[in-house]
Amino acid sequence: MTTFAALGLTPALVRAAHECGYAEPTPVQAAAVPAALAGSDVLATAQTGSGKTAAFALPILQRLHDDAREAPKRTQALVLVPTRELAAQVGESIRALARHLAEPVKVAIVFGGVSINPQMMKLRGGAELMVATPGRLLDLVDQNAVRLDRVALLVLDEADRLLEAVFADELARVLALLPARRQNLLFSATFPPALQALASRLLHEPVRIDVPQEPAAARPVVEQHAVEVDAAKRTPLLRHLIQTSGWTRVLVFVATRYASDHLADKLRRSGIAAAAFHADASQGARTRALAEFKAGQLQVLVATDLAARGIDIVQLPVVVNYDLPRSALDHLHRIGRTARAGAGGLAVSFISADSEAHFRLIEKRQGFRVARERIAGFEPAAPPESFAPVPANGGVKGKRKSKKDKLREAAARGG
Ligand code: AMP
């Protein structure tokens, strides 16, 4: 086990890291910080939750601290991210880590979906470090609000999603605006072929960091529960759980934007501080909801899978699958919102007769079963056969219901 000081960081950064609650470096930080400080390119496999943000933020800040500052402030480090939310979150993490540096580092956060003028105003006078989504960054370049010709350090954060989220030519345009001589740090959860191709073009003799997914000791424990309930009773059950379980902060996942608005509305009408969070909401509403949720002013955020990836809410104890996720991977992303960085968390899935088969598939993919529970007063009225125990062979084979499943269900309905 190493320490932040032993990684070669200046005391102001070590202090800030400790104040952020980081007692010691995570494995990806222990590997990436020294490599990046030595000036190497880095290619790291890192999931959200691994501590990857600080793994690039700390060496960037150290370099800005060490290097003679240019005046007027020119952008020397650029972090490209796939989404607005991630831009805001990464920017805030970096600001928190920079707060004790004797010479303040200006961190600009740039993303689309909001009006460009306030961002342009904020960029006046420059910013040494910029966290940006590529599209808006290019708009700002086109408006002469940003220059990228002094960027000495580039980070591609969640690079696999970045490739999915932006147009390839946008990314190529941004890269073409950067000086050829620079350091590149690339962090990604997966390495699809397109990303491998980009990495081999972009990176110069990178240090490869492959931290095993989650070291056993630090693996956050998500306690999973599966509660059987009729679909129509899910809202009263959720209300009951929120009111009786002492949950302070609950992220509830639903399948559609409509359901998100509708359920948030119902909860509010029962006096629960809840808000919807989905892609149709304005950026302002999304930012506000997230900020209030993080600040503890909102007890419940009712979200679509938009919130399942990337969003980091420290101390999010409970995630509820009101509607089940589409895939086992989405399930992993959803429950990954809780139990961040070693803290325990709780994931509760509502299972109704018609989602039981789908949940079995998720269980099969994730490699373990979750015991079914019922809650007094909310027991399903559907015939018990429809919640039949999983056959020894693991049950459902594919995502779609098999003929056998349909027959079984029809039999259970008495059809
Ligand atoms: P990330 O992978 O960057 O999204 O970070 C995931 C979470 O881990 C965030 O809540 C960070 O605040 C937290 N975190 C980052 N580094 C550490 C550390 N060294 N010790 C404990 N928590 C950390």
Coordinates of C-alpha atoms in Angstrom, one line a residue, residues 16-375:
A16 CA -6.6 18.1 -0.8
A17 CA -6.8 14.4 -1.7
H18 CA -7.1 13.5 2.0
E19 CA -9.8 16.2 2.5
C20 CA -11.7 14.6 -0.4
G21 CA -11.7 11.4 1.7
Y22 CA -9.0 9.6 -0.2
A23 CA -6.9 7.9 2.5
E24 CA -4.6 6.2 0.1
P25 CA -4.3 5.9 -3.7
T26 CA -6.4 3.4 -5.5
P27 CA -4.5 0.9 -7.7
V28 CA -5.1 2.9 -10.9
Q29 CA -3.9 6.0 -9.1
A30 CA -0.8 4.2 -7.7
A31 CA 0.1 3.2 -11.2
A32 CA -0.9 6.2 -13.3
V33 CA 0.3 9.1 -11.2
P34 CA 4.0 8.2 -11.2
A35 CA 3.9 7.3 -14.9
A36 CA 2.1 10.6 -15.8
L37 CA 4.5 12.6 -13.6
A38 CA 7.4 11.0 -15.4
G39 CA 6.0 12.4 -18.7
S40 CA 4.9 9.2 -20.2
D41 CA 1.8 8.6 -22.3
V42 CA -0.6 6.3 -20.4
L43 CA -3.1 3.8 -21.6
A44 CA -5.2 2.7 -18.7
T45 CA -8.1 0.3 -18.4
A46 CA -10.2 1.8 -15.7
Q47 CA -13.8 1.7 -14.8
T48 CA -15.8 4.5 -13.3
G49 CA -15.4 4.0 -9.6
S50 CA -11.8 3.0 -9.8
G51 CA -10.6 6.5 -8.9
K52 CA -9.5 7.2 -12.5
T53 CA -10.5 10.9 -12.3
A54 CA -7.9 11.7 -9.6
A55 CA -5.5 9.3 -11.4
F56 CA -5.2 11.9 -14.2
A57 CA -6.2 15.0 -12.2
L58 CA -3.4 14.8 -9.7
P59 CA -0.5 14.6 -12.2
I60 CA -2.1 17.3 -14.3
L61 CA -2.3 19.6 -11.3
Q62 CA 1.2 18.7 -10.2
R63 CA 2.5 19.6 -13.7
L64 CA 0.7 22.9 -13.7
H65 CA 2.1 23.6 -10.3
D66 CA 5.7 22.7 -11.4
D67 CA 5.7 24.3 -14.7
A68 CA 6.3 28.0 -15.1
R69 CA 2.9 29.6 -15.8
E70 CA 2.3 31.3 -19.0
A71 CA 0.6 34.7 -19.0
P72 CA -2.1 35.3 -20.1
K73 CA -3.5 32.0 -18.9
R74 CA -3.4 29.6 -21.9
T75 CA -5.0 26.2 -21.8
Q76 CA -2.2 23.8 -21.1
A77 CA -4.3 20.7 -20.2
L78 CA -7.4 19.5 -21.9
V79 CA -9.7 16.7 -20.6
L80 CA -12.1 15.4 -23.2
V81 CA -15.2 13.6 -21.8
P82 CA -18.3 12.1 -23.5
T83 CA -21.1 13.8 -21.6
R84 CA -22.2 17.0 -20.0
E85 CA -22.7 15.4 -16.6
L86 CA -19.2 13.8 -16.7
A87 CA -17.7 17.2 -17.7
A88 CA -19.3 18.8 -14.6
Q89 CA -18.4 16.0 -12.3
V90 CA -14.8 15.7 -13.5
G91 CA -14.4 19.5 -13.4
E92 CA -15.6 19.7 -9.8
S93 CA -13.3 16.9 -8.7
I94 CA -10.4 18.6 -10.2
R95 CA -11.3 21.9 -8.6
A96 CA -11.5 20.2 -5.2
L97 CA -8.1 18.7 -5.7
A98 CA -6.6 22.0 -6.8
R99 CA -7.9 24.0 -3.9
H100 CA -4.8 24.2 -1.8
L101 CA -2.3 25.0 -4.6
A102 CA -0.6 28.2 -3.8
E103 CA -1.1 29.5 -7.3
P104 CA -4.7 28.9 -8.2
V105 CA -5.4 26.8 -11.3
K106 CA -8.4 28.0 -13.3
V107 CA -10.5 25.1 -14.4
A108 CA -13.0 25.7 -17.2
I109 CA -15.9 23.3 -17.7
V110 CA -17.4 23.3 -21.2
F111 CA -20.3 21.4 -22.5
G112 CA -23.2 21.7 -24.9
G113 CA -26.9 21.9 -24.3
V114 CA -26.7 25.2 -22.5
S115 CA -26.3 28.7 -23.9
I116 CA -22.8 29.4 -25.1
N117 CA -22.5 33.0 -24.0
P118 CA -22.0 32.5 -20.3
Q119 CA -19.3 29.9 -21.0
M120 CA -17.6 32.4 -23.3
M121 CA -17.7 35.0 -20.6
K122 CA -16.2 32.6 -18.1
L123 CA -13.4 31.7 -20.5
R124 CA -12.3 35.3 -20.8
G125 CA -8.8 35.6 -19.3
G126 CA -8.2 32.0 -20.1
A127 CA -8.1 28.8 -18.1
E128 CA -5.1 26.5 -17.7
L129 CA -7.2 23.4 -17.5
M130 CA -10.3 22.7 -19.5
V131 CA -12.7 19.9 -19.2
A132 CA -14.9 19.6 -22.3
T133 CA -17.2 17.7 -24.5
P134 CA -15.8 17.9 -28.0
G135 CA -18.7 19.5 -29.9
R136 CA -19.0 22.6 -27.6
L137 CA -15.3 22.9 -27.5
L138 CA -15.2 23.2 -31.3
D139 CA -18.0 25.8 -31.2
L140 CA -15.9 27.8 -28.8
V141 CA -12.8 27.5 -30.9
D142 CA -14.9 28.6 -33.9
Q143 CA -15.9 31.7 -31.9
N144 CA -12.3 32.4 -31.0
A145 CA -13.2 31.9 -27.3
V146 CA -10.7 29.1 -26.9
R147 CA -7.2 28.4 -28.3
L148 CA -5.7 25.0 -28.1
D149 CA -2.3 25.6 -29.5
R150 CA -0.6 25.4 -26.1
V151 CA -2.1 22.2 -24.8
A152 CA 0.7 20.1 -23.6
L153 CA -1.4 17.4 -21.9
L154 CA -4.4 15.7 -23.3
V155 CA -6.7 13.3 -21.4
L156 CA -9.4 11.1 -23.1
D157 CA -11.7 10.1 -20.2
E158 CA -14.0 7.2 -20.8
A159 CA -12.5 7.0 -24.2
D160 CA -14.8 4.1 -25.3
R161 CA -17.9 6.2 -24.6
L162 CA -16.2 9.2 -26.1
L163 CA -15.9 7.4 -29.4
E164 CA -19.6 6.4 -29.2
A165 CA -20.8 9.8 -28.1
V166 CA -19.1 12.2 -30.5
F167 CA -18.7 12.2 -34.2
A168 CA -15.4 10.8 -35.3
D169 CA -14.7 14.0 -37.3
E170 CA -15.3 16.2 -34.3
L171 CA -12.7 14.3 -32.3
A172 CA -10.3 14.4 -35.3
R173 CA -10.8 18.1 -35.5
V174 CA -10.0 18.7 -31.9
L175 CA -7.0 16.5 -32.1
A176 CA -5.8 18.4 -35.2
L177 CA -5.9 21.7 -33.2
L178 CA -3.5 20.4 -30.6
P179 CA 0.3 20.8 -30.7
A180 CA 2.0 17.6 -31.9
R181 CA 4.3 17.5 -29.0
R182 CA 2.2 16.7 -26.0
Q183 CA 1.5 14.1 -23.4
N184 CA -1.6 11.8 -23.8
L185 CA -3.4 10.0 -21.1
L186 CA -6.2 7.6 -22.2
F187 CA -8.6 6.0 -19.8
S188 CA -11.2 3.5 -20.9
A189 CA -13.3 0.7 -19.4
T190 CA -13.2 -1.3 -22.7
F191 CA -11.1 -1.3 -25.8
P192 CA -13.2 -1.9 -28.9
P193 CA -11.2 -2.0 -32.2
A194 CA -11.9 1.6 -33.1
L195 CA -10.4 2.7 -29.8
Q196 CA -7.4 0.5 -30.2
A197 CA -6.8 2.1 -33.6
L198 CA -7.1 5.6 -32.1
A199 CA -4.8 4.7 -29.2
S200 CA -2.1 3.4 -31.5
R201 CA -2.2 6.6 -33.6
L202 CA -2.4 8.9 -30.6
L203 CA -0.1 7.4 -27.9
H204 CA 3.6 7.3 -28.0
E205 CA 5.1 4.3 -26.2
P206 CA 2.4 4.4 -23.6
V207 CA 2.7 2.9 -20.1
R208 CA -0.1 0.3 -20.0
I209 CA -2.1 0.1 -16.9
D210 CA -4.4 -2.8 -16.4
V211 CA -5.6 -2.9 -12.9
P212 CA -7.6 -6.0 -12.2
Q213 CA -11.2 -4.9 -12.3
E214 CA -11.6 -4.5 -8.6
P215 CA -9.0 -5.8 -6.2
A216 CA -10.8 -8.1 -3.8
A217 CA -9.9 -6.1 -0.7
A218 CA -11.4 -2.9 -2.1
R219 CA -14.3 -4.4 -3.9
P220 CA -17.4 -2.4 -2.9
V221 CA -20.1 -4.7 -1.5
V222 CA -23.4 -4.1 -3.1
E223 CA -26.1 -5.9 -1.2
Q224 CA -28.7 -7.0 -3.7
H225 CA -32.3 -7.6 -2.9
A226 CA -35.1 -8.8 -5.2
V227 CA -38.6 -8.0 -4.1
E228 CA -41.6 -9.7 -5.7
V229 CA -44.4 -7.3 -6.2
D230 CA -47.2 -6.9 -8.7
A231 CA -46.3 -4.2 -11.3
A232 CA -49.3 -2.1 -10.2
K233 CA -48.2 -2.1 -6.6
R234 CA -44.6 -0.9 -7.2
T235 CA -45.3 2.8 -6.5
P236 CA -47.0 2.1 -3.1
L237 CA -44.2 -0.3 -2.2
L238 CA -41.6 2.2 -3.1
R239 CA -43.3 4.8 -1.0
H240 CA -43.5 2.4 1.8
L241 CA -39.8 1.5 1.6
I242 CA -38.8 5.1 1.4
Q243 CA -40.9 6.0 4.4
T244 CA -40.0 3.1 6.6
S245 CA -36.4 2.1 5.7
G246 CA -34.7 5.3 6.7
W247 CA -33.2 5.7 3.2
T248 CA -31.8 9.2 2.9
R249 CA -30.8 9.2 -0.7
V250 CA -32.4 6.9 -3.3
L251 CA -31.7 6.6 -7.0
V252 CA -34.7 5.0 -8.6
F253 CA -34.4 3.6 -12.2
V254 CA -37.3 3.5 -14.5
A255 CA -37.5 2.5 -18.2
T256 CA -38.9 5.6 -19.8
R257 CA -38.7 9.4 -19.6
Y258 CA -42.5 9.4 -19.1
A259 CA -42.3 7.0 -16.2
S260 CA -39.5 9.2 -14.7
D261 CA -41.7 12.3 -14.7
H262 CA -44.8 10.4 -13.7
L263 CA -43.3 8.6 -10.7
A264 CA -41.4 11.6 -9.5
D265 CA -44.7 13.5 -9.6
K266 CA -46.5 10.8 -7.6
L267 CA -43.8 10.7 -5.0
R268 CA -43.9 14.5 -4.6
R269 CA -47.6 14.3 -4.1
S270 CA -47.1 12.0 -1.2
G271 CA -44.7 14.6 0.3
I272 CA -41.4 12.9 -0.7
A273 CA -38.8 15.3 -2.1
A274 CA -38.3 13.7 -5.5
A275 CA -37.3 14.8 -9.0
A276 CA -37.1 13.3 -12.5
F277 CA -33.8 12.9 -14.3
H278 CA -33.8 12.1 -18.0
A279 CA -32.6 13.2 -21.4
D280 CA -35.7 15.3 -22.2
A281 CA -35.3 17.5 -19.2
S282 CA -33.5 20.7 -19.8
Q283 CA -29.8 20.9 -19.0
G284 CA -30.7 23.4 -16.3
A285 CA -33.2 21.1 -14.7
R286 CA -30.8 18.1 -14.8
T287 CA -28.0 20.1 -13.3
R288 CA -30.3 21.4 -10.6
A289 CA -31.8 18.0 -9.8
L290 CA -28.4 16.4 -9.5
A291 CA -27.0 19.2 -7.4
E292 CA -30.0 19.1 -5.0
F293 CA -29.7 15.3 -4.8
K294 CA -26.1 15.5 -4.0
A295 CA -26.7 18.2 -1.4
G296 CA -29.3 16.1 0.3
Q297 CA -32.2 18.4 -0.5
L298 CA -33.8 15.8 -2.7
Q299 CA -34.4 12.4 -1.2
V300 CA -35.3 10.6 -4.5
L301 CA -34.0 10.9 -8.0
V302 CA -36.2 9.0 -10.5
A303 CA -33.9 8.4 -13.5
T304 CA -33.7 6.7 -16.8
D305 CA -30.5 4.9 -17.7
L306 CA -29.0 8.3 -18.5
A307 CA -28.0 8.4 -14.9
A308 CA -26.6 4.8 -14.9
R309 CA -23.3 5.6 -16.3
G310 CA -20.7 8.0 -15.3
I311 CA -22.6 9.9 -12.7
D312 CA -20.9 9.8 -9.4
I313 CA -22.8 10.5 -6.2
V314 CA -20.7 9.9 -3.2
Q315 CA -22.7 8.3 -0.4
L316 CA -25.5 7.0 -2.5
P317 CA -26.6 4.2 -0.3
V318 CA -29.6 2.9 -2.3
V319 CA -30.4 2.1 -5.9
V320 CA -33.9 0.8 -6.8
N321 CA -34.7 -0.9 -10.1
Y322 CA -38.4 0.1 -10.3
D323 CA -38.2 -1.1 -13.9
L324 CA -35.5 -3.7 -14.6
P325 CA -32.6 -2.7 -16.8
R326 CA -32.5 -4.0 -20.3
S327 CA -29.3 -5.9 -19.9
A328 CA -27.0 -7.4 -17.3
L329 CA -24.4 -4.7 -18.3
D330 CA -27.0 -1.9 -17.6
H331 CA -27.7 -3.6 -14.3
L332 CA -24.1 -3.5 -13.4
H333 CA -23.9 0.2 -14.3
R334 CA -27.0 1.0 -12.3
I335 CA -25.9 -0.8 -9.1
G336 CA -22.4 0.6 -9.7
R337 CA -23.9 4.0 -8.8
T338 CA -24.0 2.8 -5.2
A339 CA -21.1 1.5 -3.1
R340 CA -18.5 3.7 -4.7
A341 CA -14.8 3.4 -3.8
G342 CA -15.2 0.8 -1.2
A343 CA -18.3 1.9 0.7
G344 CA -21.2 -0.5 1.0
G345 CA -24.5 -0.1 -0.9
L346 CA -27.9 -1.5 -1.4
A347 CA -29.6 -2.4 -4.7
V348 CA -33.2 -3.4 -4.6
S349 CA -34.9 -4.8 -7.7
F350 CA -38.7 -5.0 -8.1
I351 CA -39.7 -8.2 -9.7
S352 CA -43.1 -8.8 -11.1
A353 CA -44.6 -11.8 -12.8
D354 CA -43.7 -10.5 -16.3
S355 CA -40.2 -9.4 -15.4
E356 CA -39.2 -12.5 -13.5
A357 CA -37.8 -14.2 -16.6
H358 CA -35.8 -11.2 -17.5
F359 CA -34.3 -10.9 -14.1
R360 CA -33.3 -14.5 -14.2
L361 CA -31.4 -13.8 -17.3
I362 CA -29.6 -10.9 -15.6
E363 CA -28.8 -13.1 -12.7
K364 CA -27.4 -15.7 -15.0
R365 CA -25.2 -13.2 -16.7
Q366 CA -23.9 -11.7 -13.4
G367 CA -23.2 -15.2 -12.2
F368 CA -25.3 -15.3 -9.0
R369 CA -28.8 -15.5 -7.8
V370 CA -30.6 -13.0 -5.6
A371 CA -33.0 -14.5 -3.1
R372 CA -36.6 -13.4 -3.7
E373 CA -38.3 -11.6 -1.0
R374 CA -41.8 -10.4 -0.3
I375 CA -42.9 -7.5 1.8

